[in-house]
mmCIF file of C-alpha atoms and ligand atoms in Angstrom:
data_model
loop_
_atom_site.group_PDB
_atom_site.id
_atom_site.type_symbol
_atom_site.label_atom_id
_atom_site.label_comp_id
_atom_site.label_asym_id
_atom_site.label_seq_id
_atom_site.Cartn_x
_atom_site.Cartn_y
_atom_site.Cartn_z
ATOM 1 C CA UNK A 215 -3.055 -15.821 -3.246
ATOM 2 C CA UNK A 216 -6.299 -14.323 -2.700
ATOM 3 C CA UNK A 217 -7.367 -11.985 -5.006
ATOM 4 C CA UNK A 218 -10.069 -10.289 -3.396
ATOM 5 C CA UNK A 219 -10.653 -8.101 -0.014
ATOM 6 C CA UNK A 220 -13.353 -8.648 2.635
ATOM 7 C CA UNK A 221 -15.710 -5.723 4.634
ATOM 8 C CA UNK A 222 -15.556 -7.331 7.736
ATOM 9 C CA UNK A 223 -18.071 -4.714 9.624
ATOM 10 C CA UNK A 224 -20.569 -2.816 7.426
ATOM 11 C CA UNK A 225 -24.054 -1.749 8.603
ATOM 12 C CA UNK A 226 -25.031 -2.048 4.267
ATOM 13 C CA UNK A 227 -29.126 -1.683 5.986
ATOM 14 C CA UNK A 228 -27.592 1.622 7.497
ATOM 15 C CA UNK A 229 -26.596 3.085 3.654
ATOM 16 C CA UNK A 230 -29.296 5.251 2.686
ATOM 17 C CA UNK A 231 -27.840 6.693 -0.688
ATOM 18 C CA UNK A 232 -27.722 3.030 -2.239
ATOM 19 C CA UNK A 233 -30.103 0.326 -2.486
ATOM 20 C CA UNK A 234 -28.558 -3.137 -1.110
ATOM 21 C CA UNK A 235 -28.393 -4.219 -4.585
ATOM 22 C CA UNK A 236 -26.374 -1.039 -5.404
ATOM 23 C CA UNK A 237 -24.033 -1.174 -2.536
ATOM 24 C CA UNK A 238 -22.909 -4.964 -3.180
ATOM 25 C CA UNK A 239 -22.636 -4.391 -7.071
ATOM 26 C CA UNK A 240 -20.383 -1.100 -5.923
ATOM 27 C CA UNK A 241 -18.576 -3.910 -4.156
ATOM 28 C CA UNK A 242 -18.041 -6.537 -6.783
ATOM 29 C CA UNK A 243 -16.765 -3.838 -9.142
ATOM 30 C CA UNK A 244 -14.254 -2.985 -6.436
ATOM 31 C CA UNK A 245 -12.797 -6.709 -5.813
ATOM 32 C CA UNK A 246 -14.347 -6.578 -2.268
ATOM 33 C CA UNK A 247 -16.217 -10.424 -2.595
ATOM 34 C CA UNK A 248 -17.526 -11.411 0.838
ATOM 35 C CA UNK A 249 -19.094 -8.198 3.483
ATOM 36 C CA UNK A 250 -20.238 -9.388 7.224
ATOM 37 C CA UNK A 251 -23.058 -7.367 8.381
ATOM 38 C CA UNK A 252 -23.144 -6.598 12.275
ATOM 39 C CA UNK A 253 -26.387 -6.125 14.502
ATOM 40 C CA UNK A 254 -26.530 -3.151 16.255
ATOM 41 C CA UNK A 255 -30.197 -2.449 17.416
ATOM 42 C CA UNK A 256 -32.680 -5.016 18.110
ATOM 43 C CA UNK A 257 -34.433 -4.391 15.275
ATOM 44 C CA UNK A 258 -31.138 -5.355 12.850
ATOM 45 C CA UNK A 259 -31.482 -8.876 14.506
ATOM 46 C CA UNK A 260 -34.019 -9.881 11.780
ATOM 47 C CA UNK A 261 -32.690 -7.518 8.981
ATOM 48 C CA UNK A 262 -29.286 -8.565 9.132
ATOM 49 C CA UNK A 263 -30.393 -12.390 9.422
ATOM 50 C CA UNK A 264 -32.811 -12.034 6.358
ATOM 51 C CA UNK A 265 -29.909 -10.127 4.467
ATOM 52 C CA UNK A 266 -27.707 -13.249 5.008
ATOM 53 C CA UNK A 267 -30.826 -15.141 3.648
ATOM 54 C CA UNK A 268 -31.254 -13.467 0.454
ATOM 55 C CA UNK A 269 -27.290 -12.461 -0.512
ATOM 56 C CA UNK A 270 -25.266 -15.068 -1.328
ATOM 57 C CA UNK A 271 -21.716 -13.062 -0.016
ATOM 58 C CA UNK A 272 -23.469 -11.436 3.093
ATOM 59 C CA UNK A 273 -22.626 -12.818 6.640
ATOM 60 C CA UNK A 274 -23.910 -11.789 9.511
ATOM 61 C CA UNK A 275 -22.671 -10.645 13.299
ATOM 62 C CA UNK A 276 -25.497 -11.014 15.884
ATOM 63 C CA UNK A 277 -25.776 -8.899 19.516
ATOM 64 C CA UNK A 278 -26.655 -6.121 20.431
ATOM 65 C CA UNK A 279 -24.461 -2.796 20.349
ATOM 66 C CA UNK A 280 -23.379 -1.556 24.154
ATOM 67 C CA UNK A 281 -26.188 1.822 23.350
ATOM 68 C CA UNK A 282 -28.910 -0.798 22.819
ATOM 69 C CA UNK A 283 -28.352 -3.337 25.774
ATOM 70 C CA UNK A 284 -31.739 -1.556 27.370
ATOM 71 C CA UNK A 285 -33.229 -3.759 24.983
ATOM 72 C CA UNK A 286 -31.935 -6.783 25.445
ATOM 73 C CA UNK A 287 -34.701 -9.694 26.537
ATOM 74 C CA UNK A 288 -34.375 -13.359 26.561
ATOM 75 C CA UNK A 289 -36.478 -13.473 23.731
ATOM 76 C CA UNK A 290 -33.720 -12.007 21.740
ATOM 77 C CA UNK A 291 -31.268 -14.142 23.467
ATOM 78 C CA UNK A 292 -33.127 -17.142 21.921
ATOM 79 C CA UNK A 293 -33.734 -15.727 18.274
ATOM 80 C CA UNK A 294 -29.810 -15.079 17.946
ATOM 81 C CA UNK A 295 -29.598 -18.823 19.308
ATOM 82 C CA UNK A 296 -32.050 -19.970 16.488
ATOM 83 C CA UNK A 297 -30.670 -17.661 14.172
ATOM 84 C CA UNK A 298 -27.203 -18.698 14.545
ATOM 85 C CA UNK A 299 -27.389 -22.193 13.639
ATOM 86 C CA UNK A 300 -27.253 -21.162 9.833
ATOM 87 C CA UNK A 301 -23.914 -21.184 8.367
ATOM 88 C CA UNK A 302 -23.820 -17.271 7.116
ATOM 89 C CA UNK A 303 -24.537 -16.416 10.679
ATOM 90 C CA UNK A 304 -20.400 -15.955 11.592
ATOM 91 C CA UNK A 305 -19.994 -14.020 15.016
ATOM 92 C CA UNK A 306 -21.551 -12.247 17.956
ATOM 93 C CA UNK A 307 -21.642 -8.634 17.134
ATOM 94 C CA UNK A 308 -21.365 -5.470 17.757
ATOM 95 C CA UNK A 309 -21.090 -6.156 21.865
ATOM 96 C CA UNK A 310 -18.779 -4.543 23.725
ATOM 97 C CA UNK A 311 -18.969 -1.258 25.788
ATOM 98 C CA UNK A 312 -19.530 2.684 24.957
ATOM 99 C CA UNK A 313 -18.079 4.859 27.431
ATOM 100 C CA UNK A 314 -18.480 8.101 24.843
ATOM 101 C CA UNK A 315 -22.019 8.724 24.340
ATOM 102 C CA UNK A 316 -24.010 7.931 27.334
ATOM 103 C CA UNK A 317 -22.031 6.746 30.689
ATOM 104 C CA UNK A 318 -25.323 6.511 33.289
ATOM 105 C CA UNK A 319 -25.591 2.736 32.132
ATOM 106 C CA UNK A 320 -21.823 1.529 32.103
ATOM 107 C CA UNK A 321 -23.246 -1.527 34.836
ATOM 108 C CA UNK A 322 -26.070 -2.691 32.471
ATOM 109 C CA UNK A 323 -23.393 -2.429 29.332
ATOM 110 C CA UNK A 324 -20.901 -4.458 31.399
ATOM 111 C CA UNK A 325 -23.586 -7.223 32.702
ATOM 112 C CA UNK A 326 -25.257 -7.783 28.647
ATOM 113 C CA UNK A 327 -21.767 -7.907 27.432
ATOM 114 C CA UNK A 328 -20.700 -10.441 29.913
ATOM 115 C CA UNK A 329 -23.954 -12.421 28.650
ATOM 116 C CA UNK A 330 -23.163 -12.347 25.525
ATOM 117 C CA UNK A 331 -19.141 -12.858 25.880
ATOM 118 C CA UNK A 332 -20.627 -16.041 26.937
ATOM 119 C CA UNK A 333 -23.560 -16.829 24.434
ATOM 120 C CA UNK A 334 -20.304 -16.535 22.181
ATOM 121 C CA UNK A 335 -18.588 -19.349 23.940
ATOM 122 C CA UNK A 336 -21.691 -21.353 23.841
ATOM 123 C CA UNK A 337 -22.358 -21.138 20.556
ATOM 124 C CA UNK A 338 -18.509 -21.761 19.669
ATOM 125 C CA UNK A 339 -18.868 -18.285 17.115
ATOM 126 C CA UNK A 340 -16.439 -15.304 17.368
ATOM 127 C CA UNK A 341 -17.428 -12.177 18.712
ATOM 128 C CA UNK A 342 -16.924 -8.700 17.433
ATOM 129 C CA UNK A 343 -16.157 -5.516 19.791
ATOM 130 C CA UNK A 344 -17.262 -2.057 19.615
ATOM 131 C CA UNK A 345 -14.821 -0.185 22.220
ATOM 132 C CA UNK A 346 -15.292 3.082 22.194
ATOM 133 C CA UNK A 347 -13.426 4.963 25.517
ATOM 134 C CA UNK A 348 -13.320 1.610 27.522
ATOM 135 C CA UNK A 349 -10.614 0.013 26.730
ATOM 136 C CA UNK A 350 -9.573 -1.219 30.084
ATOM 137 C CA UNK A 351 -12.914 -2.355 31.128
ATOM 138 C CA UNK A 352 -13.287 -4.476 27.205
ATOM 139 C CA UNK A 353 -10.412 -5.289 27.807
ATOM 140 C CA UNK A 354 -10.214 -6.503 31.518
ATOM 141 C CA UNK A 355 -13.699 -8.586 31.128
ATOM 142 C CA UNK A 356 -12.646 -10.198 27.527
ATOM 143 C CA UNK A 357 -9.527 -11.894 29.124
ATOM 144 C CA UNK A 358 -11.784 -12.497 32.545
ATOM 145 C CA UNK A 359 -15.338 -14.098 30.744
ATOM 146 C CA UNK A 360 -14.442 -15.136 27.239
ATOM 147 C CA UNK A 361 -13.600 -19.022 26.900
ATOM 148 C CA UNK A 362 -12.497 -19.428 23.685
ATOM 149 C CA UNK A 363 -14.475 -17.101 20.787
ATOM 150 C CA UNK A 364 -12.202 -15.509 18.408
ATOM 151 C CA UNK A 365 -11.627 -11.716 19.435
ATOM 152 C CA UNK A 366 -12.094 -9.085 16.488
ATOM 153 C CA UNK A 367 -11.341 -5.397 17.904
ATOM 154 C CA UNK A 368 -13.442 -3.614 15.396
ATOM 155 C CA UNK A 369 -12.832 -0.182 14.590
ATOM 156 C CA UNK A 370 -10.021 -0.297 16.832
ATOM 157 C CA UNK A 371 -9.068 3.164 18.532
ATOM 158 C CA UNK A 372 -6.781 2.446 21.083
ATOM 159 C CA UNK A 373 -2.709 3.059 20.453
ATOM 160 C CA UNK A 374 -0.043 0.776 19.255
ATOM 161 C CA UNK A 375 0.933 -0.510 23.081
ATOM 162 C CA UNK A 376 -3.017 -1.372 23.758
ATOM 163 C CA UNK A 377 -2.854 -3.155 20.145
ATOM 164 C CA UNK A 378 0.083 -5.036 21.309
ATOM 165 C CA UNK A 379 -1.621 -6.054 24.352
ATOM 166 C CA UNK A 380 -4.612 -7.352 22.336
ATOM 167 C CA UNK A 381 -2.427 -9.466 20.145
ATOM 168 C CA UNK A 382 -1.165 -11.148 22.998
ATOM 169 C CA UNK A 383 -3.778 -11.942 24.212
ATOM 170 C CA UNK A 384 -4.566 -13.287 20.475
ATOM 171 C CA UNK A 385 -7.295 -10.651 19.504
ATOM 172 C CA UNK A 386 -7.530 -9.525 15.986
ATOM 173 C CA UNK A 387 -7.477 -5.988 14.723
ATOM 174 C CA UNK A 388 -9.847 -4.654 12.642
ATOM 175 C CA UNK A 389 -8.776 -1.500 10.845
ATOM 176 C CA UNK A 390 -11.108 1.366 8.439
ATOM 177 C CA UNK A 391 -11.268 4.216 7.499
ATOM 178 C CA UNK A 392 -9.860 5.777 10.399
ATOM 179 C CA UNK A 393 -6.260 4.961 9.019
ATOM 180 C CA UNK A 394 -6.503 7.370 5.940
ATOM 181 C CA UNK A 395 -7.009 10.237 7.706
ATOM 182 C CA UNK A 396 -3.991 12.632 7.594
ATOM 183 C CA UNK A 397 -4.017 13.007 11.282
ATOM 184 C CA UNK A 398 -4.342 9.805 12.744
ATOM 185 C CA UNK A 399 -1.093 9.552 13.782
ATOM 186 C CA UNK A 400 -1.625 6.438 16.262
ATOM 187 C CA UNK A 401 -3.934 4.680 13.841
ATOM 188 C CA UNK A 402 -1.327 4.938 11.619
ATOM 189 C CA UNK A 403 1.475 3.578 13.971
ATOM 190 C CA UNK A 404 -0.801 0.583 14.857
ATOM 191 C CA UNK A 405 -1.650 -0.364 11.170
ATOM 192 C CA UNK A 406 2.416 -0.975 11.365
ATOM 193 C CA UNK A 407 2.889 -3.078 13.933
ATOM 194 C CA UNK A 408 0.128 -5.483 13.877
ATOM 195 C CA UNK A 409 1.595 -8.936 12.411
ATOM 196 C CA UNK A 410 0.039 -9.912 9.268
ATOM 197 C CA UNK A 411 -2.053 -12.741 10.894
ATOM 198 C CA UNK A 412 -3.457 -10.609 12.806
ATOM 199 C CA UNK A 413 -5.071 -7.790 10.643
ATOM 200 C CA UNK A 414 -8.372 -7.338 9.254
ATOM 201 C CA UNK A 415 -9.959 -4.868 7.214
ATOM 202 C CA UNK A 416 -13.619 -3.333 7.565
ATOM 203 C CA UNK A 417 -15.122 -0.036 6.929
ATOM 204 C CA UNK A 418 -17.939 0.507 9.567
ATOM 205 C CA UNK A 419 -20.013 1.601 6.660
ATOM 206 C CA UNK A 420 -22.124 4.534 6.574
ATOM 207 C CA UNK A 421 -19.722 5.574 8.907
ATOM 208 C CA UNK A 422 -15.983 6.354 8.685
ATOM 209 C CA UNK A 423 -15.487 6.966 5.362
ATOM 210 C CA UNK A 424 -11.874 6.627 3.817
ATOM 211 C CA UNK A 425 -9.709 9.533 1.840
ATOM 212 C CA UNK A 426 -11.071 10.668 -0.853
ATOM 213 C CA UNK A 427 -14.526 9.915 0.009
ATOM 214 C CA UNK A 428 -13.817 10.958 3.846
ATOM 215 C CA UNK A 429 -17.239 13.036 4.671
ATOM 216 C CA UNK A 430 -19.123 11.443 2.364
ATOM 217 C CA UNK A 431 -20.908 7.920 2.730
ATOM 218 C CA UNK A 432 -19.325 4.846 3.627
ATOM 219 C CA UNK A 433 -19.602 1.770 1.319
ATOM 220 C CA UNK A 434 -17.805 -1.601 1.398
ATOM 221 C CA UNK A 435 -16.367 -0.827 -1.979
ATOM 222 C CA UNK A 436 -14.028 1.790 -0.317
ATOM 223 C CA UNK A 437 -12.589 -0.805 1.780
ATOM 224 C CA UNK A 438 -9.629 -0.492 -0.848
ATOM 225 C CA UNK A 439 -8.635 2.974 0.202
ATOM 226 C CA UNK A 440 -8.262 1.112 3.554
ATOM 227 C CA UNK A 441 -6.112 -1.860 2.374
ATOM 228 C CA UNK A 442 -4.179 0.334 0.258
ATOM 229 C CA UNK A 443 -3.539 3.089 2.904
ATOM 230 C CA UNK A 444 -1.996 0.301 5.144
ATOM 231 C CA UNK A 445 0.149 -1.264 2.451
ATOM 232 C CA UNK A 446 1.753 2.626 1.889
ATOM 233 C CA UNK A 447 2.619 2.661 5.339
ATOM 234 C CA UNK A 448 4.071 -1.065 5.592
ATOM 235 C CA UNK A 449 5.807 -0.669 2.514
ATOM 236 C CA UNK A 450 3.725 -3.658 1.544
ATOM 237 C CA UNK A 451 1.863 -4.397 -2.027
ATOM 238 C CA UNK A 452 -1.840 -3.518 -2.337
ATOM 239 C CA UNK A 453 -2.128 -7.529 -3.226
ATOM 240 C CA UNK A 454 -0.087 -8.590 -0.284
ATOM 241 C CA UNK A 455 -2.017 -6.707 2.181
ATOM 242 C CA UNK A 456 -5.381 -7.985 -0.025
ATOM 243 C CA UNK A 457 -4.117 -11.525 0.723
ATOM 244 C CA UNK A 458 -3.364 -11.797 4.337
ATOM 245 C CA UNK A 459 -6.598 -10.096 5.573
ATOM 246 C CA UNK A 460 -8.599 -11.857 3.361
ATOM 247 C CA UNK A 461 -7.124 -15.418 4.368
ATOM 248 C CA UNK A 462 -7.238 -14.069 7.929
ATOM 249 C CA UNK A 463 -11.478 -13.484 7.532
ATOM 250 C CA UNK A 464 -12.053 -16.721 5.952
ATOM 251 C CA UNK A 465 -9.581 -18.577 8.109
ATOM 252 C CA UNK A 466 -11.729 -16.834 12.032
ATOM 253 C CA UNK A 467 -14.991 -16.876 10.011
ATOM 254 C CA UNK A 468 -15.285 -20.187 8.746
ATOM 255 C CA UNK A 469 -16.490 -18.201 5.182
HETATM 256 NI NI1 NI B 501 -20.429 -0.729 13.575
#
């Protein structure tokens, strides 16, 4: 049984309250052993793949986030290619498509997600989606361009019939902090019906952050308020729930 919980999506170069050091000692205090960094600008290309470098139980997800793909180049393209022949380098991530804060470039955010859908597949790594307000369209060009990656829904914000959907389609659902909050009602309905194998745990650090810290800043450590939250409502044990998203992590990630 393992005895130990994973971050699965934490922007730790985001954290301004901590130093890195501070944040991943939070963790280890906390049980939470392994945290996977995303990319989300260009810039966190090289930040998140020199954190990866210097932190033994950092991982990294490299892409760009859908409110970056201006900046996408074929320069980039080729350092996430170099890049992602180390070993702590375990996904393509965030990508996906962001319907909520600026729609005039929904083409561009479809066409760099379909590019990288498919750097994914070349490069054999999972991929991990930011859909926010787009679920049909992440949804509709996942099962049409990917060939193969691993699917992790991070964050995910759709209801308990679009989960289901996912799952068939053999996604993965990432939940955070989202699922402590007294009014999440659907959030709360998903974290109940998605089968054990299936389930991951993140916090989306700075961002998101769980009751009894909700409005302050996010850190991995918290991820227990998640895994906890989501054993309450599955009338599971905090260690059970610990267990199968942990194994789940290391099982997609190769970690
Ligand atoms: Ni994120």
């Amino acid at each position: 049984m393992k005895d130990y919980l994973i971050d699965t999506h934490c922007h730790i170069n985001m954290i301004e309250e901590f130093s890195i050091e501070e944040i991943l000692h939070n963790a280890e205090e906390a049980g939470v052993k392994k945290i996977i960094v995303p990319a989300a600008y260009a810039a966190d290309i090289d930040v998140v793949f020199n954190l990866c470098r210097k932190y033994e139980n950092v991982y990294g997800y490299l892409g760009l986030h859908p409110s970056e793909v201006k900046d996408w180049t074929d320069e980039l393209e080729e350092r996430i290619i170099e890049y992602s022949s180390s070993d702590k380098i375990v996904g393509i991530g965030e990508i996906g498509l962001d319907y909520y804060w600026d729609k005039s470039f929904n083409d561009l955010q479809q066409q760099i997600f379909i590019k990288q859908i498919k750097l994914a597949n070349k490069l054999n790594l999972p991929i991990n989606i930011h859909d926010r307000e787009a679920h049909k369209d992440t949804f509709d060009i996942l099962k049409a361009y990917n060939k193969g990656s691993v699917v992790i829904m991070h964050c995910f914000s759709g209801s308990p019939e679009f989960a289901k959907e996912c799952i068939k389609e053999g996604m993965y659902i990432a939940l955070g902090g989202v699922v402590t909050f007294k009014n999440a009602i659907k959030m709360k309905d998903t974290a109940k019906i998605v089968p054990e194998e299936k389930l991951l745990l993140e916090t989306d650090s700075p961002y998101l952050t769980p009751v009894p810290y909700r409005g302050k800043t996010n850190q991995p450590a918290y991820v227990k308020f998640v895994a906890q939250e989501i054993a309450n409502l599955r009338g599971m044990s905090f260690e059970e729930i610990q267990d199968c998203t942990t194994s789940n992590a290391e099982r997609i990630l190769g970690i």
